[in-house]
Coordinates of C-alpha atoms and ligand atoms in Angstrom, one line a residue:
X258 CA -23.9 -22.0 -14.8
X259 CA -24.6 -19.0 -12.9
X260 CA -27.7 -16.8 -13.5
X261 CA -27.6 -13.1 -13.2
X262 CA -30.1 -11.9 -10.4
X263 CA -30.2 -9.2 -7.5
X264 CA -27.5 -9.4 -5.4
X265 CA -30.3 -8.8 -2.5
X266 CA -31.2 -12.2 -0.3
X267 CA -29.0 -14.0 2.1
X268 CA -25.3 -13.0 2.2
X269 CA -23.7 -16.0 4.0
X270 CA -20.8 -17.7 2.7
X271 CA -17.8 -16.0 1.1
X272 CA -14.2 -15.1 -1.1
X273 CA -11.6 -11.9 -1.4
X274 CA -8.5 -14.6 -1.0
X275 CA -10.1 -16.9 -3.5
X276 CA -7.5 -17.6 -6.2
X277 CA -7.7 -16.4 -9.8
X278 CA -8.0 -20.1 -11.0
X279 CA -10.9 -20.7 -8.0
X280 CA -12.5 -17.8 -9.3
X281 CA -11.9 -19.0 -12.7
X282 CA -13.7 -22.6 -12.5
X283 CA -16.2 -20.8 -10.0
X284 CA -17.2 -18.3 -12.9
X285 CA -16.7 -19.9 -15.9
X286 CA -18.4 -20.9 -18.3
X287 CA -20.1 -17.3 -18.3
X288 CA -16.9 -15.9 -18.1
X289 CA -13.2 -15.5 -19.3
X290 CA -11.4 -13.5 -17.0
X291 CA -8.3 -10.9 -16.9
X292 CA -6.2 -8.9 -15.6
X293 CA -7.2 -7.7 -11.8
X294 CA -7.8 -3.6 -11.4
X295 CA -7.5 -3.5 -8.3
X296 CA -8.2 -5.1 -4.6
X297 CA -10.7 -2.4 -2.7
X298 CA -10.9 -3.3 1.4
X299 CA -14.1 -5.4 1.2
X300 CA -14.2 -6.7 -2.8
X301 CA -11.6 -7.8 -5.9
X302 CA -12.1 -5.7 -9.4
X303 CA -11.4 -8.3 -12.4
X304 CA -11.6 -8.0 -16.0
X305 CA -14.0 -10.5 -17.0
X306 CA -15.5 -11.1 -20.7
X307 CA -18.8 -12.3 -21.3
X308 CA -18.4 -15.3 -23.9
X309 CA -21.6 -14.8 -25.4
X310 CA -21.3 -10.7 -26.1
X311 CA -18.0 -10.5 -26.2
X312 CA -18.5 -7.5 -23.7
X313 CA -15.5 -6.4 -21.4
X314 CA -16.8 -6.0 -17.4
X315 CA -15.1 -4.7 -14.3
X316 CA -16.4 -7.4 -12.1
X317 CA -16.7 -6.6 -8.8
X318 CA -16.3 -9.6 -6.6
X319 CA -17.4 -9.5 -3.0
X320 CA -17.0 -11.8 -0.2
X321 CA -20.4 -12.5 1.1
X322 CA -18.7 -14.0 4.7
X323 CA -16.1 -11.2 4.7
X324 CA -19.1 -8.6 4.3
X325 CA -21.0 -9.9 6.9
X326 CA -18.5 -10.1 9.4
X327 CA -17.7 -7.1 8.6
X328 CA -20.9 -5.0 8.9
X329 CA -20.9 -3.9 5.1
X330 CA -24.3 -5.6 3.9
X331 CA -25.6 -2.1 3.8
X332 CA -23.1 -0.2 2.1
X333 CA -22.8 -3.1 -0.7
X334 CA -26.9 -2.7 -0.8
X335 CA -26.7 0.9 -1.3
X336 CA -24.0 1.4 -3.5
X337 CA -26.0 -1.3 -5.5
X338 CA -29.4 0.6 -5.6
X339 CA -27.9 4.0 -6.3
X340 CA -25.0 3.0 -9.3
X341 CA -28.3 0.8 -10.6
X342 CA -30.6 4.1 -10.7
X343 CA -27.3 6.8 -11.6
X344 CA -27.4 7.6 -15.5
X345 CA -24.5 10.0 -16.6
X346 CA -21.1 9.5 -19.0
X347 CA -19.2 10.9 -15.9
X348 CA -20.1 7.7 -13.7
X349 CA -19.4 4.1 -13.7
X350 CA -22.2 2.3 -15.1
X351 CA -23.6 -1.3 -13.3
X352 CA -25.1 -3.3 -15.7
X353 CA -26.0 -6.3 -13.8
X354 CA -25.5 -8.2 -10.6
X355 CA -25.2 -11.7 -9.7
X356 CA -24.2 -14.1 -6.6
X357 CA -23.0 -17.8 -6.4
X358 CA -22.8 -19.3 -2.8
X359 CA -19.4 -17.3 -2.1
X360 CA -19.3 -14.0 -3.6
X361 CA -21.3 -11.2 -4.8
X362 CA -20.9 -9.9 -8.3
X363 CA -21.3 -6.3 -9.7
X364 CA -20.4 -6.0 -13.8
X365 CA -19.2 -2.7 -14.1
X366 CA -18.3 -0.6 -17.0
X367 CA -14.7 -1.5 -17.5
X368 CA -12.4 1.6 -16.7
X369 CA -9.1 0.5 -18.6
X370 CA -7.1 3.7 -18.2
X371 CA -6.9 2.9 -14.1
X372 CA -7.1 5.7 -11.4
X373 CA -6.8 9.5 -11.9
X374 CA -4.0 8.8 -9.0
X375 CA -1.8 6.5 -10.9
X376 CA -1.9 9.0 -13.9
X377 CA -1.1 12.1 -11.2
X378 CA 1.9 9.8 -9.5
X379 CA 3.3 8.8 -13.4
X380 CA 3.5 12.4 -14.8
X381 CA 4.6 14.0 -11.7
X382 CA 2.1 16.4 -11.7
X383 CA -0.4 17.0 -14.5
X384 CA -0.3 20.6 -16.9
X385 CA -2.6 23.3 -16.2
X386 CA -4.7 22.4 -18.8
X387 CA -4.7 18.9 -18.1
X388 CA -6.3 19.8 -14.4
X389 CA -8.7 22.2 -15.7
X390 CA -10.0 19.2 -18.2
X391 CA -10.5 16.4 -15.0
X392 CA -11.6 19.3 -13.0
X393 CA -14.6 19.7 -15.1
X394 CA -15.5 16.6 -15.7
X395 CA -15.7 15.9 -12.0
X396 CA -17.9 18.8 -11.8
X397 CA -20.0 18.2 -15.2
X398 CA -20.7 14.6 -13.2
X399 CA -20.9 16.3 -9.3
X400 CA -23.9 18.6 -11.3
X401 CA -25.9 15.3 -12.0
X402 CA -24.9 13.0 -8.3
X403 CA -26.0 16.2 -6.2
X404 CA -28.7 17.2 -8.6
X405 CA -30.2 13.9 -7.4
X406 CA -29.8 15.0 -3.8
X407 CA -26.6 12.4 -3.0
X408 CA -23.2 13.3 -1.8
X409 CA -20.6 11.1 -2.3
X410 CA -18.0 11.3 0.3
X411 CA -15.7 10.0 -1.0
X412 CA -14.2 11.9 -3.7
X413 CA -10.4 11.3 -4.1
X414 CA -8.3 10.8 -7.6
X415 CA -8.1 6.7 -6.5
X416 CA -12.1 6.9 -6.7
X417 CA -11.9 8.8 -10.5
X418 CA -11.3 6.3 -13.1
X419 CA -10.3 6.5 -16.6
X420 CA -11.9 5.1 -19.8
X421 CA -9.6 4.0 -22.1
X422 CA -9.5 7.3 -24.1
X423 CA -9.0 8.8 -20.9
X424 CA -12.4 10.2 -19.7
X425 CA -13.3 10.6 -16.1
X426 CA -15.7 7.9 -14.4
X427 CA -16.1 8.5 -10.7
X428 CA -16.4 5.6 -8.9
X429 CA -17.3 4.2 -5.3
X430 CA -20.8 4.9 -4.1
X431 CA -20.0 2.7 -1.2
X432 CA -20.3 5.8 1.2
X433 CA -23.0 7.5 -0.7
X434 CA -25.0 10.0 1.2
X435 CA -28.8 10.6 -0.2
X436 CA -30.5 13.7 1.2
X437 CA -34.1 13.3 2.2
X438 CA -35.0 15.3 -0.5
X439 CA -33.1 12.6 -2.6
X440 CA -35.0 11.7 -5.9
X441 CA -33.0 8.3 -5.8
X442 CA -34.8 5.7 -3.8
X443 CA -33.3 3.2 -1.4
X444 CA -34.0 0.8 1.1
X445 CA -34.8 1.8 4.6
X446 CA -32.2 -1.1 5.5
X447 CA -29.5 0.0 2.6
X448 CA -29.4 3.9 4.1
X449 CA -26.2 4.3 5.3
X450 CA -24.6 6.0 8.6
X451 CA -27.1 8.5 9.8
X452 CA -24.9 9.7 12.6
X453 CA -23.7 12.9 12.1
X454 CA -20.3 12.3 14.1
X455 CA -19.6 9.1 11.8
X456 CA -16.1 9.6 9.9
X457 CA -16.7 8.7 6.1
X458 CA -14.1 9.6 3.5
X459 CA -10.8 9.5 3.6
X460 CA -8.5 11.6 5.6
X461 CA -6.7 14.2 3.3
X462 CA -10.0 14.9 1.4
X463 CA -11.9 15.3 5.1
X464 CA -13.5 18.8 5.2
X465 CA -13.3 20.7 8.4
X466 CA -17.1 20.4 9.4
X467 CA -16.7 16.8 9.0
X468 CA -14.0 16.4 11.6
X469 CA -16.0 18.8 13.4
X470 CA -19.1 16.3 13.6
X471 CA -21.0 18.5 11.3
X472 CA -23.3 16.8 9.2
X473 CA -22.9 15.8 5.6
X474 CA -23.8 18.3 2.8
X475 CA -22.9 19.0 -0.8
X476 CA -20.1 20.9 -0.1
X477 CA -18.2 17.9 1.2
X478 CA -17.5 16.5 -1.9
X479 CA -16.7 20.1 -2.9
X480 CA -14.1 20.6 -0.9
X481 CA -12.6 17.6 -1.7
X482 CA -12.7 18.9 -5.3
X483 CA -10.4 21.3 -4.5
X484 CA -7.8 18.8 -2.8
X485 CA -7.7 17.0 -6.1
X486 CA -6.8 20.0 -8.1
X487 CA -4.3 20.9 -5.9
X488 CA -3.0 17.6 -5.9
X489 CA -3.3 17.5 -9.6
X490 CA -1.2 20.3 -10.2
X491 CA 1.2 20.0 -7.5
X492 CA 1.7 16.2 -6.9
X493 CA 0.3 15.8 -3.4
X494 CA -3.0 16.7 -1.2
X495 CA -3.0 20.1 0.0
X496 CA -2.9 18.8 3.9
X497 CA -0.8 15.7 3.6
X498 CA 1.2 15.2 6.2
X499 CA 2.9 12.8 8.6
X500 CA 0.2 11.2 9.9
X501 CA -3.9 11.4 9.7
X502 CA -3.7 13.1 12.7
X503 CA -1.4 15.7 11.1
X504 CA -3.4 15.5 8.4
X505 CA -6.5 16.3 10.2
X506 CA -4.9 19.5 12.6
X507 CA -3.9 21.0 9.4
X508 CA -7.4 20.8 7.5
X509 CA -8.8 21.8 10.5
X510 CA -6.2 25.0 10.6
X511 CA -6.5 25.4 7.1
X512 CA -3.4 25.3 6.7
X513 CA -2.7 25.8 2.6
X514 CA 0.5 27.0 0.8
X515 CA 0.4 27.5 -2.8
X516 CA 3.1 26.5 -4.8
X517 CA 4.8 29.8 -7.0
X518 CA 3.4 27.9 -10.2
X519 CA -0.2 28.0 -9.5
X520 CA -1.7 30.2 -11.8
X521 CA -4.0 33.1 -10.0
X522 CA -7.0 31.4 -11.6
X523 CA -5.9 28.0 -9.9
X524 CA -5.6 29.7 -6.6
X525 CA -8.7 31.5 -6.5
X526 CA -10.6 28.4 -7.2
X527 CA -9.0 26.0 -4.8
X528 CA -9.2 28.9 -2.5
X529 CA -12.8 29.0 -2.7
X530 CA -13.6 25.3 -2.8
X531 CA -11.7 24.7 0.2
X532 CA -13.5 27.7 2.0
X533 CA -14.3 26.3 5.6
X534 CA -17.8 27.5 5.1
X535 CA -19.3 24.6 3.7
X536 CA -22.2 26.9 1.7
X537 CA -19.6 29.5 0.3
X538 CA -17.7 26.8 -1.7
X539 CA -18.9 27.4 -5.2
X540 CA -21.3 25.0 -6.1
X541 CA -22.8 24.4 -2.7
X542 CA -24.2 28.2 -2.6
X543 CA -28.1 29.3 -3.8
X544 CA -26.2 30.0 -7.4
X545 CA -25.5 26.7 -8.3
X546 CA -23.0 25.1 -10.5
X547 CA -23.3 28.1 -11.8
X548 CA -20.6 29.3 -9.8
X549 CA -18.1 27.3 -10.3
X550 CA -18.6 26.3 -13.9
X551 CA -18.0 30.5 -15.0
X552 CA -14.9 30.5 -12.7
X553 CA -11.9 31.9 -15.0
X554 CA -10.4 29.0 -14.3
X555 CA -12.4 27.2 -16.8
X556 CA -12.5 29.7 -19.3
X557 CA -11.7 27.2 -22.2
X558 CA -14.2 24.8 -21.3
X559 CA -16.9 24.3 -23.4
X560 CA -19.4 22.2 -21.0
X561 CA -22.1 21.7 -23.5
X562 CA -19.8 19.0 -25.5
X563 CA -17.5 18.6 -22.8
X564 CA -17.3 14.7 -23.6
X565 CA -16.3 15.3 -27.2
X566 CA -13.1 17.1 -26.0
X567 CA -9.8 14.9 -26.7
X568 CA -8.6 14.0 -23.0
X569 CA -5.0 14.5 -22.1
X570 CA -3.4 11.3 -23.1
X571 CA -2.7 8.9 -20.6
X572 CA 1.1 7.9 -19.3
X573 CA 0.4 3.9 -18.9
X574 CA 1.6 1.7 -16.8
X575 CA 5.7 0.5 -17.0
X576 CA 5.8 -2.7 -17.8
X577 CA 9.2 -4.1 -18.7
X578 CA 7.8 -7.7 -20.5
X579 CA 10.7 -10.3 -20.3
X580 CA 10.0 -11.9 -23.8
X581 CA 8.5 -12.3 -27.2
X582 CA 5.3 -11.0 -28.2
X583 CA 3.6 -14.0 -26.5
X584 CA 4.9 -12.9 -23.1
X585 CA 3.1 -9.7 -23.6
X586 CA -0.1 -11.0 -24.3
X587 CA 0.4 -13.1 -21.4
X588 CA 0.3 -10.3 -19.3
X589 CA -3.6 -9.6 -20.2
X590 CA -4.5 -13.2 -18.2
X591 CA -2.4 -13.0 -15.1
X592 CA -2.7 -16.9 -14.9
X593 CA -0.2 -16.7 -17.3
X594 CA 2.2 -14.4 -16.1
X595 CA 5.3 -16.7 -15.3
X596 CA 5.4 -18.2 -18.6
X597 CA 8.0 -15.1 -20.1
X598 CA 9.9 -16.3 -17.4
X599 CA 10.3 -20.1 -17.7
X600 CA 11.4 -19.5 -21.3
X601 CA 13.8 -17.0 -20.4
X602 CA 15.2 -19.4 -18.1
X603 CA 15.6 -22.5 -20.2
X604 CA 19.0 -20.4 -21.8
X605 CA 17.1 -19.2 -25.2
X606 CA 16.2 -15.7 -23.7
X607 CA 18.2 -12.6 -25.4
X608 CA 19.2 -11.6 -22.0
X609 CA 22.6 -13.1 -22.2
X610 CA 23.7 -11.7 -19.1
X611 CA 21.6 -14.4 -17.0
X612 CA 20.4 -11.4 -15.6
X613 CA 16.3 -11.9 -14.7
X614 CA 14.4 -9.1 -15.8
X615 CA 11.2 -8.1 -13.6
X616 CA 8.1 -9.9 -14.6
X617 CA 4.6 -8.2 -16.1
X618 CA 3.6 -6.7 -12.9
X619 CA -0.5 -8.3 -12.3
X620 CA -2.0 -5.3 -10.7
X621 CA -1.7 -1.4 -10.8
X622 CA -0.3 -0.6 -7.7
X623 CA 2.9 0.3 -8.1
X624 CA 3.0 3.7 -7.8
X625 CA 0.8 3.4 -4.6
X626 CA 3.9 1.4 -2.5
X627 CA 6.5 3.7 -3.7
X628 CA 7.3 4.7 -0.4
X629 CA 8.2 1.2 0.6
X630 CA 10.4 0.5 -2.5
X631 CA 14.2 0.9 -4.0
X632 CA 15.0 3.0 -6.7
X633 CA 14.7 0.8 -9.8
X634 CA 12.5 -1.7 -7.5
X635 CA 9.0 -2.8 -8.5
X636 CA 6.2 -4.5 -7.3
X637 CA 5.6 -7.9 -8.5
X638 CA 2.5 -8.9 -6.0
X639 CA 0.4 -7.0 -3.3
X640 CA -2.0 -9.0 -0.9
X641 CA -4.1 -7.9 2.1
X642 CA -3.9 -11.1 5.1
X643 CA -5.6 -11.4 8.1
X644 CA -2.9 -11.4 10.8
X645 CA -4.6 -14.1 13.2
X646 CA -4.8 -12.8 16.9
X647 CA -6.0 -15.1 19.7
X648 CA -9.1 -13.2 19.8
X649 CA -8.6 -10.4 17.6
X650 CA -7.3 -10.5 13.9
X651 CA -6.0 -7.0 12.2
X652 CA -5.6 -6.3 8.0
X653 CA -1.8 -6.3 7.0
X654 CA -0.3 -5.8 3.6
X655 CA 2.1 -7.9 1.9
X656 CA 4.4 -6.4 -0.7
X657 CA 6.6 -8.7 -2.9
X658 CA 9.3 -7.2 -5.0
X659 CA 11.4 -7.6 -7.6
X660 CA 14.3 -7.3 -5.4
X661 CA 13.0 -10.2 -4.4
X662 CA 11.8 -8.5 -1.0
X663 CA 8.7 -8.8 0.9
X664 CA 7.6 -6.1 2.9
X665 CA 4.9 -6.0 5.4
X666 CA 2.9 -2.9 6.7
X667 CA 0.3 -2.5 8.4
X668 CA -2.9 -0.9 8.0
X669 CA -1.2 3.1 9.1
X670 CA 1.2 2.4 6.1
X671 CA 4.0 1.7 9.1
X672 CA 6.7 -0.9 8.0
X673 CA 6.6 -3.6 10.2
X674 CA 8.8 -6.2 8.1
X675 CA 11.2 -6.2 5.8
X676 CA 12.6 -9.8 4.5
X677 CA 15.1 -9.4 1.7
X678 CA 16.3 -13.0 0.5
X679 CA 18.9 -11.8 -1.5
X680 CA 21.0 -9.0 -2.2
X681 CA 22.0 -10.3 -5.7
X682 CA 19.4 -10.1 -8.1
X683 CA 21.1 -13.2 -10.4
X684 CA 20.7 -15.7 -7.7
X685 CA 17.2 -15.5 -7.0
X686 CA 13.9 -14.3 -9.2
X687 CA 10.4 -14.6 -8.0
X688 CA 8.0 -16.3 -10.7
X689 CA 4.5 -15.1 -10.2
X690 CA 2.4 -17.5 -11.2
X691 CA -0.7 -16.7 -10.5
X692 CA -2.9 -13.3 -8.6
X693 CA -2.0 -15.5 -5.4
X694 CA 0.8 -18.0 -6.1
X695 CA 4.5 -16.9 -6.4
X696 CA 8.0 -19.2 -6.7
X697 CA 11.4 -18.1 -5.6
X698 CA 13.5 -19.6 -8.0
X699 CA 17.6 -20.0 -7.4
X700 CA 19.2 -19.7 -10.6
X701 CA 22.4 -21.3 -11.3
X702 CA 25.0 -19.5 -13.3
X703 CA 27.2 -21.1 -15.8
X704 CA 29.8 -19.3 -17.2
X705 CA 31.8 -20.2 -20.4
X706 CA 35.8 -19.1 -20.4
X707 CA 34.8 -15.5 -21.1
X708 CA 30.7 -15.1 -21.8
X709 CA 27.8 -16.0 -20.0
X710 CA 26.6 -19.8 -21.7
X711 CA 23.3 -20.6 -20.1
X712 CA 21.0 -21.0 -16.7
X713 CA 18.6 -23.3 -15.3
X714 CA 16.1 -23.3 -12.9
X715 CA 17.8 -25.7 -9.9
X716 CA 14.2 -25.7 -7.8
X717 CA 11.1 -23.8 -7.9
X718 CA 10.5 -24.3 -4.0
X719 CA 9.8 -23.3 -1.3
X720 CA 5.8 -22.1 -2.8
X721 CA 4.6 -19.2 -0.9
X722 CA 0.7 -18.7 -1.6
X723 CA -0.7 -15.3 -0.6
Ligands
ATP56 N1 -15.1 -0.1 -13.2 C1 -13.8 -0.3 -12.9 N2 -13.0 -0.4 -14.0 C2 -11.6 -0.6 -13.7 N3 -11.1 -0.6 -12.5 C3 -11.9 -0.5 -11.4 C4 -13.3 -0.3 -11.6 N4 -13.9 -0.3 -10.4 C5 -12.9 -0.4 -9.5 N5 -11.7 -0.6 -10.1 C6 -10.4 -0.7 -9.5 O1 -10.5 -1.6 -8.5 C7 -10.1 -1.0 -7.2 C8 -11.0 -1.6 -6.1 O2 -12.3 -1.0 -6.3 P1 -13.4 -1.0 -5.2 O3 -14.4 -0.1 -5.6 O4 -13.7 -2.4 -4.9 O5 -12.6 -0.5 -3.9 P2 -12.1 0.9 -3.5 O6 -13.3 1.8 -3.5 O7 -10.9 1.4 -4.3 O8 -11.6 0.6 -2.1 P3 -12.4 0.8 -0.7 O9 -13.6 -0.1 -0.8 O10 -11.3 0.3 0.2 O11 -12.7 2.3 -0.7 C9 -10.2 0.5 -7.4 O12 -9.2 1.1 -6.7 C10 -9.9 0.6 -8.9 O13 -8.5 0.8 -9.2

């Protein structure tokens, strides 16, 4: 039985590629676990529901070898201290922390309606009046973080979560930034990166003096503000491009176009957020929030009960499921997940055709692999592997699709595999079976004088485990 204490104290042994049933017995009994949220690059983010409350958690699971190899004691000690201390409706709560011998644990409030960057790739781009709602409740909860004398740095719509209503959380405060005027405290060995040159972020939310070794202030996460309400209304960062290094010669160009839809309020505001004068982005300057709360662009917005206002309702995740209503639910405990499957293999399905449908994806990353992916083709499985040098080893990603197709990339996004095992989707199906554990199946056709009469599974090997 595990007991909930501080995840402070020796951080030696370790698990990111432990499997969901591992994790299971490892937890349990404290714990029935979900669905997974999502993989970050140090930690796993699991549903998991305390059996004696009946509470929902984002469980943030952290490989204590992993971290220590790879230098990120500090930044898992500081984003500890400072979520513990943070205390606003705009920010992901941490109610406890605990460690076994492997991992590191961090119960989170759960966010259920996923990243502000799934719901931006689903709808295309979001209304006007959608923006303007996210928009200020990234500000109402940017008021409180800087009030306290901490920048994020890392502001991006993958680090703004939804609630299940649809409320912003933001997320992240791996890379957070107290001033030394900071009213939060933290460890002298928790502080993070002190050196001004030090590249923290991510690339198309960079600001200029950033990239220009300038150090942090409030008006980073400013600026990055107004990339995400661009991106909001447009579909993409304002400086996206190519490459990072693209990426970086046009932020440090400014190089902006407006889209002809962008109302003049929208304009003026990303305009002046993504002013290269860190102090003259509204916000930063000696008026305040002030600033940027009366912009016209937020006219409608009535920041007193800004959390009582109905969100813009959420596009979820699609999710073809291959069976009854049992399938479905089996989609909420990914150990579960091949079960539609088998049963729609044994002949008794209602797709006649023999045709395999694609399976309950397990996480929400679809629309994050897009580029790597077929029209009509989805993503059954996506794993980060240590590719083993002789002295070196380098993070790759492994896609697995529907198609069935595994695609490898590297850490630039850069294709550097692509094995398709079939290019007829009745003669093989993948059966995920578990977060790690997938089975190409060969399914044999039989075919009655004129309609399709039945199909079985002929062998479930060879295993692949991620
Ligand atoms: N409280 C939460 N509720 C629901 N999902 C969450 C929650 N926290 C994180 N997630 C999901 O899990 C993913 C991984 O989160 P995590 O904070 O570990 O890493 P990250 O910040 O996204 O990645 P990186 O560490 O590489 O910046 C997130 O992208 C998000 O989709």
């Amino acid at each position: 039985m595990l007991t909930a204490r501080e995840t402070e104290g020796t951080m030696t042994c370790g698990d990111l590629r432990a499997s969901h049933s591992e994790l299971l017995k490892r937890i349990s009994p404290d714990f029935e676990l979900g669905k997974i949220y999502g993989v970050g690059s140090y930690s796993k983010v699991v549903s998991a529901k305390k059996k004696d409350t009946g509470i929902v958690y984002a469980l943030k699971i952290m490989d204590k070898k992993f971290i220590t190899k790879e230098n990120k004691t500090a930044y898992v000690k500081l984003e500890r201290i400072v979520l513990d201390q943070l205390d606003h409706p705009g920010i992901v709560r941490l109610f406890f922390t605990f460690q076994d011998s492997f991992s590191l644990y961090m119960a989170l409030e759960s966010c259920e309606g996923g990243e502000l960057f799934d719901q931006i790739t689903r709808k295309g781009r979001l209304s006007e009046e959608e923006a303007c709602f996210y928009a200020a409740e990234v500000v109402d909860a940017l008021e409180y973080i800087h009030s306290l004398g901490l920048i994020h740095r890392d502001i991006k719509p993958e680090n703004l979560l939804l609630t299940s209503d649809g409320h912003i959380k933001i997320a992240d405060f791996g890379s957070v930034k107290p001033m030394q005027d900071s009213s939060i405290t933290v460890l002298p060995n928790a502080a993070s990166d002190d050196k001004a040159c030090t590249f923290v972020g991510t690339a198309a939310y960079v600001p200029p003096e950033v990239l220009n070794s300038s150090p942090a202030t409030f008006g980073n996460d400013l600026w990055a503000l107004g990339c995400i309400l661009y991106q909001m209304l447009s579909g993409t960062s304002p400086f996206k491009d190519a490459s990072e290094w693209l990426t970086f010669q046009r932020i440090i160009a400014r190089d902006i176009r407006f889209p002809n839809y962008f109302s003049e309020e929208a304009k003026d505001l990303i305009d002046r957020l993504l002013d290269m004068k860190p102090s003259r982005r509204p916000g930063a300057g000696p008026e305040g929030y002030g600033a940027l709360k009366m912009h016209p662009f937020f006219k409608r917005i009535d920041w007193e009960n800004l959390r009582k206002q109905t969100p813009p309702k959420l596009v979820l995740e699609q999710v073809v499921y291959s069976g009854d209503d049992e399938s479905h639910d089996s989609s909420r405990n990914p150990s579960h997940v091949g079960d539609g499957l088998a049963r729609q293999n044994d002949g008794s399905s209602s797709e006649a055709s023999g045709h395999v449908t694609r399976l309950a994806s397990i996480d929400s990353f679809d629309s994050k692999w897009q580029e790597f992916l077929d029209p009509g083709e989805s993503v059954l499985m996506i794993s980060t592997l240590k590719k083993m040098r002789k002295i070196t080893n380098k993070k790759v990603q492994l896609i697995l699709t529907n198609k069935p197709k595994l695609v490898y990339v590297d850490p630039s996004k850069v294709v550097k595999g692509d094995t398709i095992w079939s290019d007829n989707p009745n003669e093989l199906s993948v059966q995920v079976t578990s977060p790690s554990l997938f089975k190409i199946i060969t399914v044999c056709l039989l075919y009655a004088a004129s309609s399709y009469s039945g199909s079985k599974i002929l062998h479930a090997k060879p295993f692949f485990r991620f």
